[in-house]
PDB file of C-alpha atoms in Angstrom:
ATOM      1  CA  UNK A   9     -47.883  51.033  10.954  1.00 78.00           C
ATOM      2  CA  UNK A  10     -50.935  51.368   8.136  1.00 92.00           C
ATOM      3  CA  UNK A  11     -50.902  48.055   6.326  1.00 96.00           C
ATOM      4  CA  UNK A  12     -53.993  49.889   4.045  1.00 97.00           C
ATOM      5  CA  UNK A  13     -53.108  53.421   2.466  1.00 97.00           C
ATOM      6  CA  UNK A  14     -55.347  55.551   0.162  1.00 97.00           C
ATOM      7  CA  UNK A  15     -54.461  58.448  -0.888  1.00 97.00           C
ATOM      8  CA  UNK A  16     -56.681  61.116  -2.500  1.00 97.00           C
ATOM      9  CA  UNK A  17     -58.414  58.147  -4.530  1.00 97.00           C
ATOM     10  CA  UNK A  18     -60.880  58.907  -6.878  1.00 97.00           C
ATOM     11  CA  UNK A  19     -63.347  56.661  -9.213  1.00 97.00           C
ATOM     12  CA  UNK A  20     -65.960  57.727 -12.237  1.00 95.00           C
ATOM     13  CA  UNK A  21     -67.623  55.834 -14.421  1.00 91.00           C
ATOM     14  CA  UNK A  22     -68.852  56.546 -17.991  1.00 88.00           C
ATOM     15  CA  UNK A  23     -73.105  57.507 -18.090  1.00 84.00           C
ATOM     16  CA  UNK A  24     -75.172  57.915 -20.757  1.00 80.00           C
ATOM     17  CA  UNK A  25     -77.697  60.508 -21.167  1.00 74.00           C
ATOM     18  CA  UNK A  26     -79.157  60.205 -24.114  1.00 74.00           C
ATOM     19  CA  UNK A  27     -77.093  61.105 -26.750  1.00 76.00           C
ATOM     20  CA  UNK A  28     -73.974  62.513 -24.996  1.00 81.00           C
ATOM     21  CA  UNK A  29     -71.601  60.185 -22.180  1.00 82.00           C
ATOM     22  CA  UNK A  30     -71.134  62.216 -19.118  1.00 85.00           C
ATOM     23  CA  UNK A  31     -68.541  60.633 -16.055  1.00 88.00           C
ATOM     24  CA  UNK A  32     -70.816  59.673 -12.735  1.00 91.00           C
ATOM     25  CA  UNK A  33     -67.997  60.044  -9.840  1.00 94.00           C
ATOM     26  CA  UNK A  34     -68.692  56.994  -7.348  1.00 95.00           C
ATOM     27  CA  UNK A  35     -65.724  58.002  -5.217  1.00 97.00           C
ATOM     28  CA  UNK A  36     -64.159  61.180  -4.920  1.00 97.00           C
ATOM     29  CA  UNK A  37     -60.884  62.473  -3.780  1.00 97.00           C
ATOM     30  CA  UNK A  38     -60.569  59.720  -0.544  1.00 97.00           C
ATOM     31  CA  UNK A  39     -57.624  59.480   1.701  1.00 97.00           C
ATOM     32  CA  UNK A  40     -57.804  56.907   5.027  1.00 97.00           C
ATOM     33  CA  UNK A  41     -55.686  54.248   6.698  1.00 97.00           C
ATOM     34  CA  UNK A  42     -56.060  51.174   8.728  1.00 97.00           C
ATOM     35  CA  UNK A  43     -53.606  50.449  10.748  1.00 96.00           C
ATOM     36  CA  UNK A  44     -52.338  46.784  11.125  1.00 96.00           C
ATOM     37  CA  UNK A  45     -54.539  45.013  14.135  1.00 95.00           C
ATOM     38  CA  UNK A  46     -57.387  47.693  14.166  1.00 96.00           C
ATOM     39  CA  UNK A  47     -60.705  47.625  12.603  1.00 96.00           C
ATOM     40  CA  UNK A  48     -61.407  50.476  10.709  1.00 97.00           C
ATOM     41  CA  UNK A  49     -65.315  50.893  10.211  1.00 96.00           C
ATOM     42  CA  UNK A  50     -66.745  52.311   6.774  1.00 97.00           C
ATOM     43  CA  UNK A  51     -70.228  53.809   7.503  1.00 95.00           C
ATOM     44  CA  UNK A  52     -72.400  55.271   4.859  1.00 93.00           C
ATOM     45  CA  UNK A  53     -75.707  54.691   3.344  1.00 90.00           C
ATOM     46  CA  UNK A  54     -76.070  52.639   0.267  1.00 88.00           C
ATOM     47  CA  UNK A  55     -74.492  53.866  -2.683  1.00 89.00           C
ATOM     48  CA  UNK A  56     -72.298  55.954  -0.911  1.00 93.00           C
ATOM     49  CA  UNK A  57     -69.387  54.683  -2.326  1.00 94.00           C
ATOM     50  CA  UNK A  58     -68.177  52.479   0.648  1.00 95.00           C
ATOM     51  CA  UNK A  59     -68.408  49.221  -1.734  1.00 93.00           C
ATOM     52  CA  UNK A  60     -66.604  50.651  -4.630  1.00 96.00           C
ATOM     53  CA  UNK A  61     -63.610  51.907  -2.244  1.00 97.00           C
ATOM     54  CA  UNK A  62     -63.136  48.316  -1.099  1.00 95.00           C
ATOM     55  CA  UNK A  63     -63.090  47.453  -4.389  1.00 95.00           C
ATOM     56  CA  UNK A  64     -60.047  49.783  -5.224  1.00 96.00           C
ATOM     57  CA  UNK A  65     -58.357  48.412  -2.405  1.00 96.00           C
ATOM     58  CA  UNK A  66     -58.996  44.690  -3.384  1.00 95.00           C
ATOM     59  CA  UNK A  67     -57.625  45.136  -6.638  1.00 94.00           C
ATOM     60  CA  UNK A  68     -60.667  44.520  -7.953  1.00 93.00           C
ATOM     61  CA  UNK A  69     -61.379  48.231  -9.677  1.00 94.00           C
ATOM     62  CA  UNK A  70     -58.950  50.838 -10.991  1.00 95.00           C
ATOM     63  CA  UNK A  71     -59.027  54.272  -9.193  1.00 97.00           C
ATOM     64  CA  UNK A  72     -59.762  57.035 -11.905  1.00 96.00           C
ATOM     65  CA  UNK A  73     -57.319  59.095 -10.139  1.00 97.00           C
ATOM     66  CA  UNK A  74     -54.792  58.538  -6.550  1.00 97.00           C
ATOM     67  CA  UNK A  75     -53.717  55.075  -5.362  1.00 97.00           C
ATOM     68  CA  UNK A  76     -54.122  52.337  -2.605  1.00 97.00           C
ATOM     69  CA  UNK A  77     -51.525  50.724  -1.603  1.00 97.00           C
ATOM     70  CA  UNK A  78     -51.530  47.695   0.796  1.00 97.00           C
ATOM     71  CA  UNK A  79     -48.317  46.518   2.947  1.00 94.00           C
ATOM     72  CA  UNK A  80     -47.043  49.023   1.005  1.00 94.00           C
ATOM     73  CA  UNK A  81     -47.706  48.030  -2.853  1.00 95.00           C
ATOM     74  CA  UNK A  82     -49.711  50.024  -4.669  1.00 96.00           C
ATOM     75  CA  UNK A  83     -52.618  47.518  -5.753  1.00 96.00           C
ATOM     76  CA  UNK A  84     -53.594  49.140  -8.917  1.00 95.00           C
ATOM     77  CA  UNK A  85     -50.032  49.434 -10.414  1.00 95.00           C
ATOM     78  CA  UNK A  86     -48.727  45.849  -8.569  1.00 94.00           C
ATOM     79  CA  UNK A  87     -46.518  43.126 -11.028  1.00 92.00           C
ATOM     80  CA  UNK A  88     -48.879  39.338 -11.201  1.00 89.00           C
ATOM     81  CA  UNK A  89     -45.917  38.402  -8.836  1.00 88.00           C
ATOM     82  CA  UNK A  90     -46.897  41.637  -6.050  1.00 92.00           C
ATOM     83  CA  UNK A  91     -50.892  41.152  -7.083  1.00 90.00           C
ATOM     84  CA  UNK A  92     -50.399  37.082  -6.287  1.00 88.00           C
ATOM     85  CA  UNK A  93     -48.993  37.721  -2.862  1.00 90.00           C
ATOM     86  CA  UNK A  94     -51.608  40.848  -1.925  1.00 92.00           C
ATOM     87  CA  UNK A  95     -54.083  38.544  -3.118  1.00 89.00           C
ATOM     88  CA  UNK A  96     -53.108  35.954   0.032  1.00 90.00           C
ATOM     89  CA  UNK A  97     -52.666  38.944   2.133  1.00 94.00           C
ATOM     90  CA  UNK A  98     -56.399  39.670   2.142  1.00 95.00           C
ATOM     91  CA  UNK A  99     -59.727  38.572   1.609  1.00 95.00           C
ATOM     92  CA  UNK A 100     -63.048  39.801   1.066  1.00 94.00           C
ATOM     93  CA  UNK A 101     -66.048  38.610   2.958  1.00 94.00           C
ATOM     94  CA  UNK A 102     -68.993  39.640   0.653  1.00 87.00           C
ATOM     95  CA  UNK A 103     -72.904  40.730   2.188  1.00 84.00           C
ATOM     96  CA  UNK A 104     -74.598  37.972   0.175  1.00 82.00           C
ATOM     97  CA  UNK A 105     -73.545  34.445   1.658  1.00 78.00           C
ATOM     98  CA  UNK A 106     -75.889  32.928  -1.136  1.00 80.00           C
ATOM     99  CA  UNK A 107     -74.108  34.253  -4.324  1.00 84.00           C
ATOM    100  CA  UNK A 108     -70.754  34.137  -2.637  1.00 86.00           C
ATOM    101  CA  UNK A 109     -70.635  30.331  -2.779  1.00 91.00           C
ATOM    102  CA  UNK A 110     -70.312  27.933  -5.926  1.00 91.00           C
ATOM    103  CA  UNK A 111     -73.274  25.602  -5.591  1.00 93.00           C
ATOM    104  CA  UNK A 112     -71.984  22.811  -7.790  1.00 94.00           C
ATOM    105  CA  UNK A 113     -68.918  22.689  -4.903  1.00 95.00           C
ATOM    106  CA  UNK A 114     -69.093  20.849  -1.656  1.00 96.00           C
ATOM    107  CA  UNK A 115     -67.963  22.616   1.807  1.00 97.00           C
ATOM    108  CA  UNK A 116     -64.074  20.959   1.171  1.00 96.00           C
ATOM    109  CA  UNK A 117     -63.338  22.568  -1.993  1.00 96.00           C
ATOM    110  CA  UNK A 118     -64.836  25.803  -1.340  1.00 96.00           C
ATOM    111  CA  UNK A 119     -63.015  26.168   1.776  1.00 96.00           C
ATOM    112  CA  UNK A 120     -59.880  24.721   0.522  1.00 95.00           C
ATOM    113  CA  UNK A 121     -59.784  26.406  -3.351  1.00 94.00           C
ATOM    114  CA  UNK A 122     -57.646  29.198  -1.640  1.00 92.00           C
ATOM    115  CA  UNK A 123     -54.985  26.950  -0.888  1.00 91.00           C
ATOM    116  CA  UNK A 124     -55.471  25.122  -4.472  1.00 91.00           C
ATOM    117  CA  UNK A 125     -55.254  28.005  -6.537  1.00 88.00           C
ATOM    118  CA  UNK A 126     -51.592  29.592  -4.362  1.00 86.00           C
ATOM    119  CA  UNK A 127     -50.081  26.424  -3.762  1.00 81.00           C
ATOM    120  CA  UNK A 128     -47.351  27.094  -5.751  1.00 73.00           C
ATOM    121  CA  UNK A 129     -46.350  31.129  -4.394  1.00 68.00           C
ATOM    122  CA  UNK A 130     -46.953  29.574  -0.707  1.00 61.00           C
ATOM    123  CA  UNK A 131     -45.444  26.080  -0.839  1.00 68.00           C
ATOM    124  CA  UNK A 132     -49.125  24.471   0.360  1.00 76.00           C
ATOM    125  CA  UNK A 133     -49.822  20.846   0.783  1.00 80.00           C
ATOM    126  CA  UNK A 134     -52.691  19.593  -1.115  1.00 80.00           C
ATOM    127  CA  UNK A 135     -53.157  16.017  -1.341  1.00 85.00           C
ATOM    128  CA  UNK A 136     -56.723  15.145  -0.074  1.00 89.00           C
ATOM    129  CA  UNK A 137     -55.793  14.325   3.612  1.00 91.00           C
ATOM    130  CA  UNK A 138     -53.826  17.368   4.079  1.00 90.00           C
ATOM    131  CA  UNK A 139     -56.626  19.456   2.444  1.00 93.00           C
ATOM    132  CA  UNK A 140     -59.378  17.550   4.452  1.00 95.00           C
ATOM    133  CA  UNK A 141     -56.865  17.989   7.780  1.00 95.00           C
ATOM    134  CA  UNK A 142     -56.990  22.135   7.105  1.00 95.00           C
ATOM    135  CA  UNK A 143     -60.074  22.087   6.028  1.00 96.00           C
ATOM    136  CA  UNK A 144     -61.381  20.778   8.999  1.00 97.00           C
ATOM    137  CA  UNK A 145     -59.335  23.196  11.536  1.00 97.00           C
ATOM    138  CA  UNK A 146     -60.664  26.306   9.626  1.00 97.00           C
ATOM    139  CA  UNK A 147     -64.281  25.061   9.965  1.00 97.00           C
ATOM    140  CA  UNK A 148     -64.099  24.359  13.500  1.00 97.00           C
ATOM    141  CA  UNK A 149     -62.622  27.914  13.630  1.00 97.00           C
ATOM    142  CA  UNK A 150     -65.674  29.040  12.598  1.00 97.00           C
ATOM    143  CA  UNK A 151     -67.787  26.820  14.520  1.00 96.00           C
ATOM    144  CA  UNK A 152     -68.900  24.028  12.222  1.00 96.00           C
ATOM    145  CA  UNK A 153     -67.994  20.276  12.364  1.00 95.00           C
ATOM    146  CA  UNK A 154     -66.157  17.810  10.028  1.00 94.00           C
ATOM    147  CA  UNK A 155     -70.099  16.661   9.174  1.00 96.00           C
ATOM    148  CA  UNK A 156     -69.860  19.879   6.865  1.00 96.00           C
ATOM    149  CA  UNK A 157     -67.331  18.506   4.414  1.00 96.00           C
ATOM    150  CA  UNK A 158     -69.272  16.844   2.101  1.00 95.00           C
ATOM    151  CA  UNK A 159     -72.309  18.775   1.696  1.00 96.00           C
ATOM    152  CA  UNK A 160     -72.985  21.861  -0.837  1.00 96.00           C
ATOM    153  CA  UNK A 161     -74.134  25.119   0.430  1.00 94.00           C
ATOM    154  CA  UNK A 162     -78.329  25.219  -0.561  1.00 93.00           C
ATOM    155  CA  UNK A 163     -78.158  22.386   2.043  1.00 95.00           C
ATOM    156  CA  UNK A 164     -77.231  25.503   5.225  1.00 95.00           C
ATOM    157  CA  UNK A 165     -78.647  28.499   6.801  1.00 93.00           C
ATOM    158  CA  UNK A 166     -77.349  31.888   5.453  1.00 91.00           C
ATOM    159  CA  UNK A 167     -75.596  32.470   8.648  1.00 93.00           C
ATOM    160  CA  UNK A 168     -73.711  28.614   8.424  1.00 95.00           C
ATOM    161  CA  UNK A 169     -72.860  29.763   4.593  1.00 94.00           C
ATOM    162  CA  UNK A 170     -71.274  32.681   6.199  1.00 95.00           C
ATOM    163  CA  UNK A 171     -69.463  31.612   8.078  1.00 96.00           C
ATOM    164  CA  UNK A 172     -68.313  28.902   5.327  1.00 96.00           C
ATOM    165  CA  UNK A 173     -66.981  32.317   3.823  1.00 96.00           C
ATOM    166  CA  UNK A 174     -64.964  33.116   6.559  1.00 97.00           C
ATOM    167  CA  UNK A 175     -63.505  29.759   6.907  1.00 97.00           C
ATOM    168  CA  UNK A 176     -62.694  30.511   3.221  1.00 96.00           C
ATOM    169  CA  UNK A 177     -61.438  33.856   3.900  1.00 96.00           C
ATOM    170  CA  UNK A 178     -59.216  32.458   6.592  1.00 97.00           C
ATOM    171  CA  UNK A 179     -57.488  29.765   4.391  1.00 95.00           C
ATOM    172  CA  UNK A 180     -54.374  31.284   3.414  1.00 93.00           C
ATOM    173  CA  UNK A 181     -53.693  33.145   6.929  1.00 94.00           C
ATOM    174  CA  UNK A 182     -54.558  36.725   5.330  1.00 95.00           C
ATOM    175  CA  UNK A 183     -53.593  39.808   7.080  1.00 96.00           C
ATOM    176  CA  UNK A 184     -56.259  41.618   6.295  1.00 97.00           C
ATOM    177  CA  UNK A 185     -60.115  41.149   5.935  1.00 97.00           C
ATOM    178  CA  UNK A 186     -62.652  43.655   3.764  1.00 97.00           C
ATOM    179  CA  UNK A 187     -65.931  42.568   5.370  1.00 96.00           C
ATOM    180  CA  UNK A 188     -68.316  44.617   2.952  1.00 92.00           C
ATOM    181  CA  UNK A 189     -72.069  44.102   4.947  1.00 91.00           C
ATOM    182  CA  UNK A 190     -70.848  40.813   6.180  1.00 90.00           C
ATOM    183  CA  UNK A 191     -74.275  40.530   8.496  1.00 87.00           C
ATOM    184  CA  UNK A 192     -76.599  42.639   6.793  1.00 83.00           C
ATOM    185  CA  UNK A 193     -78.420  39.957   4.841  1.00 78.00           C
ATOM    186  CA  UNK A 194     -79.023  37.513   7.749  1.00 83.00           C
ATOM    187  CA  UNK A 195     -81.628  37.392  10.820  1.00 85.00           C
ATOM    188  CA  UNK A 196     -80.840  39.842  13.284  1.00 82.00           C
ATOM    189  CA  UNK A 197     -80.194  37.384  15.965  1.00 85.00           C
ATOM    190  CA  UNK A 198     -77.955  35.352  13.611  1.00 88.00           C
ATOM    191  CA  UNK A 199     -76.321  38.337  12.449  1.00 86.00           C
ATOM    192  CA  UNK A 200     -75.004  39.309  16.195  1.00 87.00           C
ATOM    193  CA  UNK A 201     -73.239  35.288  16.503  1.00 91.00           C
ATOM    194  CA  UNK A 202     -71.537  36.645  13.436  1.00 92.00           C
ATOM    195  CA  UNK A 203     -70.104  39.551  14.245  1.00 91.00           C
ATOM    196  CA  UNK A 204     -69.305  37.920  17.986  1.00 93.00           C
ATOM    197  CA  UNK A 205     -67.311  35.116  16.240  1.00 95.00           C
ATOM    198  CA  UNK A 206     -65.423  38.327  13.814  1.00 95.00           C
ATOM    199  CA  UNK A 207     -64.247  39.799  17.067  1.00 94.00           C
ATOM    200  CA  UNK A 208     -63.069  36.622  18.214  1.00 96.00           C
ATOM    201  CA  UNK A 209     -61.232  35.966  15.306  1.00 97.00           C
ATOM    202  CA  UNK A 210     -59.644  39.205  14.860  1.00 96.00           C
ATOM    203  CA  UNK A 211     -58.178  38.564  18.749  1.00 95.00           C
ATOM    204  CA  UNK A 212     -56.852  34.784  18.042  1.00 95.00           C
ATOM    205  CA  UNK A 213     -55.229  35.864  14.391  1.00 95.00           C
ATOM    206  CA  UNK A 214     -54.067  39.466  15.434  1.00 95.00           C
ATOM    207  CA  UNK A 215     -56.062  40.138  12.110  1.00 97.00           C
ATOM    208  CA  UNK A 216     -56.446  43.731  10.284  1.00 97.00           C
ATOM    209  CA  UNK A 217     -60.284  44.342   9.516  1.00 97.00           C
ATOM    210  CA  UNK A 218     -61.799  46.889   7.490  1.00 97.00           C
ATOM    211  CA  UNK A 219     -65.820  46.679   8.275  1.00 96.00           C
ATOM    212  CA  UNK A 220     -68.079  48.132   5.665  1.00 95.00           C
ATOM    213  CA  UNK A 221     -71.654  48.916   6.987  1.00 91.00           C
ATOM    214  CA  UNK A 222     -74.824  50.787   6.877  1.00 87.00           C
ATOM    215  CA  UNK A 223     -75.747  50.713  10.920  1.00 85.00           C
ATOM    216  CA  UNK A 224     -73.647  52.871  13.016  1.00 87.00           C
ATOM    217  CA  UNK A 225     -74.004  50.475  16.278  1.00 85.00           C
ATOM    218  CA  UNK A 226     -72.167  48.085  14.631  1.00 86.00           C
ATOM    219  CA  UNK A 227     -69.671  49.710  13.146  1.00 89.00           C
ATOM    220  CA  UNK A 228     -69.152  51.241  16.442  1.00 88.00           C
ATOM    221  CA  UNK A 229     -68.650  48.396  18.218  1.00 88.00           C
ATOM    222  CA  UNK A 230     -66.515  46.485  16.366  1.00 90.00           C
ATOM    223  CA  UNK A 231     -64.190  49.711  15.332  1.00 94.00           C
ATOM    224  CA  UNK A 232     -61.211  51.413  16.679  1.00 94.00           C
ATOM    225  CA  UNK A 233     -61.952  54.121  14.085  1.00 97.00           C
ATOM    226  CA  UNK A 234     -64.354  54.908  12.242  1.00 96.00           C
ATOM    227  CA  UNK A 235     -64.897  56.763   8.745  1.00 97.00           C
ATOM    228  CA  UNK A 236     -68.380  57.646   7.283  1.00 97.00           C
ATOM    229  CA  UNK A 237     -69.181  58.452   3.345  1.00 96.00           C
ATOM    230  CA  UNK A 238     -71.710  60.259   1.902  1.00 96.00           C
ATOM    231  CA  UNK A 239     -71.923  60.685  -1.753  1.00 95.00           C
ATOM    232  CA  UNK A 240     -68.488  59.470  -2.289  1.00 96.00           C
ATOM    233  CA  UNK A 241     -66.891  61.812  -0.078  1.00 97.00           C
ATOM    234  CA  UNK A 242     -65.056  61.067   3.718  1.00 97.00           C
ATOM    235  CA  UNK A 243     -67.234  63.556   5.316  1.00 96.00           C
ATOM    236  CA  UNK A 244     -65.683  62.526   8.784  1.00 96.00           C
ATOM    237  CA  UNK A 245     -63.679  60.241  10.883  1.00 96.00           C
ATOM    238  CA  UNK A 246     -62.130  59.557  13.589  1.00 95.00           C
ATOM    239  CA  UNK A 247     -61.339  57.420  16.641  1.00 96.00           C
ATOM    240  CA  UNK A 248     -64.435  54.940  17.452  1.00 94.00           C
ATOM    241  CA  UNK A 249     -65.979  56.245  20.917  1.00 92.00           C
ATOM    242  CA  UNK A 250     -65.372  59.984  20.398  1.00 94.00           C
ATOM    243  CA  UNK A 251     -66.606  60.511  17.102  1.00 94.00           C
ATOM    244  CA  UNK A 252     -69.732  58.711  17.983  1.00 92.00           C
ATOM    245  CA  UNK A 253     -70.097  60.562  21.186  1.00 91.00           C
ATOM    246  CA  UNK A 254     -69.818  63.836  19.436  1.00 93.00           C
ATOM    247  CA  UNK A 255     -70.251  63.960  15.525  1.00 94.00           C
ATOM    248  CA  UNK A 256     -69.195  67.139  14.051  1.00 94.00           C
ATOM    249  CA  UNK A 257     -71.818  66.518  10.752  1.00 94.00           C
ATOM    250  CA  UNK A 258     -75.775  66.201  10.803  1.00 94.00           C
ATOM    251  CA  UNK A 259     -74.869  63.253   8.045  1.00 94.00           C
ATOM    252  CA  UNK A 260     -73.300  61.189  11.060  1.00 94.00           C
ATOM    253  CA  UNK A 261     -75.935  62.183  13.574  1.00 92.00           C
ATOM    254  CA  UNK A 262     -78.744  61.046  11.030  1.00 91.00           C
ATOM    255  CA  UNK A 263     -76.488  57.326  11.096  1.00 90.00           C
ATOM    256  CA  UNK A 264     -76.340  57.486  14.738  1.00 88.00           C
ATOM    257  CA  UNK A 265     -80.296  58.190  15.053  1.00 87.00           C
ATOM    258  CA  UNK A 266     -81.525  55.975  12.597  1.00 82.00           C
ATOM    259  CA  UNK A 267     -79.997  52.184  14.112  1.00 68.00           C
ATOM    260  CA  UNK A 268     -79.831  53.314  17.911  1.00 61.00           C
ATOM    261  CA  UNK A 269     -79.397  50.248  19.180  1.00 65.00           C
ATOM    262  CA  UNK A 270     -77.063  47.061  18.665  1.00 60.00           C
ATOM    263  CA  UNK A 271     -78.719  43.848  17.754  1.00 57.00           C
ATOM    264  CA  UNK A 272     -79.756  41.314  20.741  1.00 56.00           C
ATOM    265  CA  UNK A 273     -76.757  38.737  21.570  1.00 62.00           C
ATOM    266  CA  UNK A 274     -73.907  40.956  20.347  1.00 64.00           C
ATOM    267  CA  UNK A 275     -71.801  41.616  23.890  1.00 58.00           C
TER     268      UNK A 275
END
């Protein structure tokens, strides 16, 4: 069953050049699924119009033209009560772990404002010790210790602040996760512990992942499927293995070619 649906979704924005306003199309005319439980990879090189889909699909943007519609709901035309509830079905995890994080906001309230902000719609506890108790299972989730709590993010690495994200993302037991670059801004090396502990996760929570990425090896290996975009068009897909084995377009070849290999540590 496809718990993500888009269907012939379309988005332009206003440009000016010079004295006249002309429409720049970002996405155009793009239909996929994900299917609850797989990972779906989105491959494409930057400004291909991966980012702005997720967007659409997040809520986040309008689409000029078609619809996504997740578990069902179509996001973009969705009541405050249907937004409210998509909004605990799924998270973003964002590429830059250093913007993504309030700075004035220690590791306990980042990772626990989820749970603050839908306690009503979901019935959550949050009195301090029940807050500090959940807080403290989603870290160690993640890999970090109670030791984390207190301390505000300029005080971690960027691949311990990502992580913090995830913990974040993981709060209010989403179905799905829109991991837009999630590793592309760390150390190689660091990078690969990421996307081990992602495919971890996705086995213990039976989650739904759509991965958003320049580098073909990854997207491979973390994908059931994959879909590539090139200007803002689905120039391909298909399942994970075959299509990488044997691209039908030169576009997905040149992906393929250009980040050969998988970073060290990812197995």
């Amino acid at each position: 069953m496809a718990l993500v649906e888009v269907d012939a979704v379309s988005k332009s924005y206003p440009r000016h050049a010079g004295l006249r306003t002309e429409l720049q199309t970002v996405v155009e005319d793009v239909s996929l699924s994900v299917e609850t439980g797989e990972t779906l990879g989105l491959v494409g090189e930057s400004g291909s119009g991966k980012t702005t889909l997720a967007r659409m699909i997040l809520g986040l943007v309008a689409p000029s033209r078609g619809s996504a519609r997740v578990d069902g709901i179509d996001v973009a035309q969705a009541s405050g009560a249907q937004l409210r509830r998509l909004r605990r079905q799924m998270q973003p995890v964002f590429q830059d772990p250093y913007a993504a994080l309030n700075p004035r906001m220690n590791v306990l309230e980042i990772v626990t404002e989820p749970l603050v902000i839908h306690r009503h719609e979901a019935g959550i506890k949050t009195d301090r010790a029940s807050l500090r108790v959940k807080a403290v299972e989603l870290l160690g989730e993640v890999g970090l210790d109670d030791s984390a709590l207190g301390r505000h993010p300029h005080e971690f690495s960027g691949g311990q602040r990502q992580r913090i994200n995830i913990a974040r993302a993981l709060a209010l037991r989403p179905k799905l996760l829109i991991l837009d670059e999630p590793v592309s801004s760390l150390d190689v090396s660091v990078g690969a512990q990421i996307v081990n502990l992602l495919r971890r996760l996705q086995r213990e929570h039976g989650l739904t992942y759509l991965f958003i990425s320049h580098s073909m090896p990854l997207v491979r290996y973390l994908s059931t499927r994959i879909a590539v975009m090139e200007r803002g068009r689905l120039v391909e897909s298909g399942e994970a293995v075959a299509l990488c084995a044997n691209p039908r377009e030169e576009y997905t070849r040149q992906l393929i070619a250009a980040t050969p290999e998988l970073p060290a540590g990812v197995a």
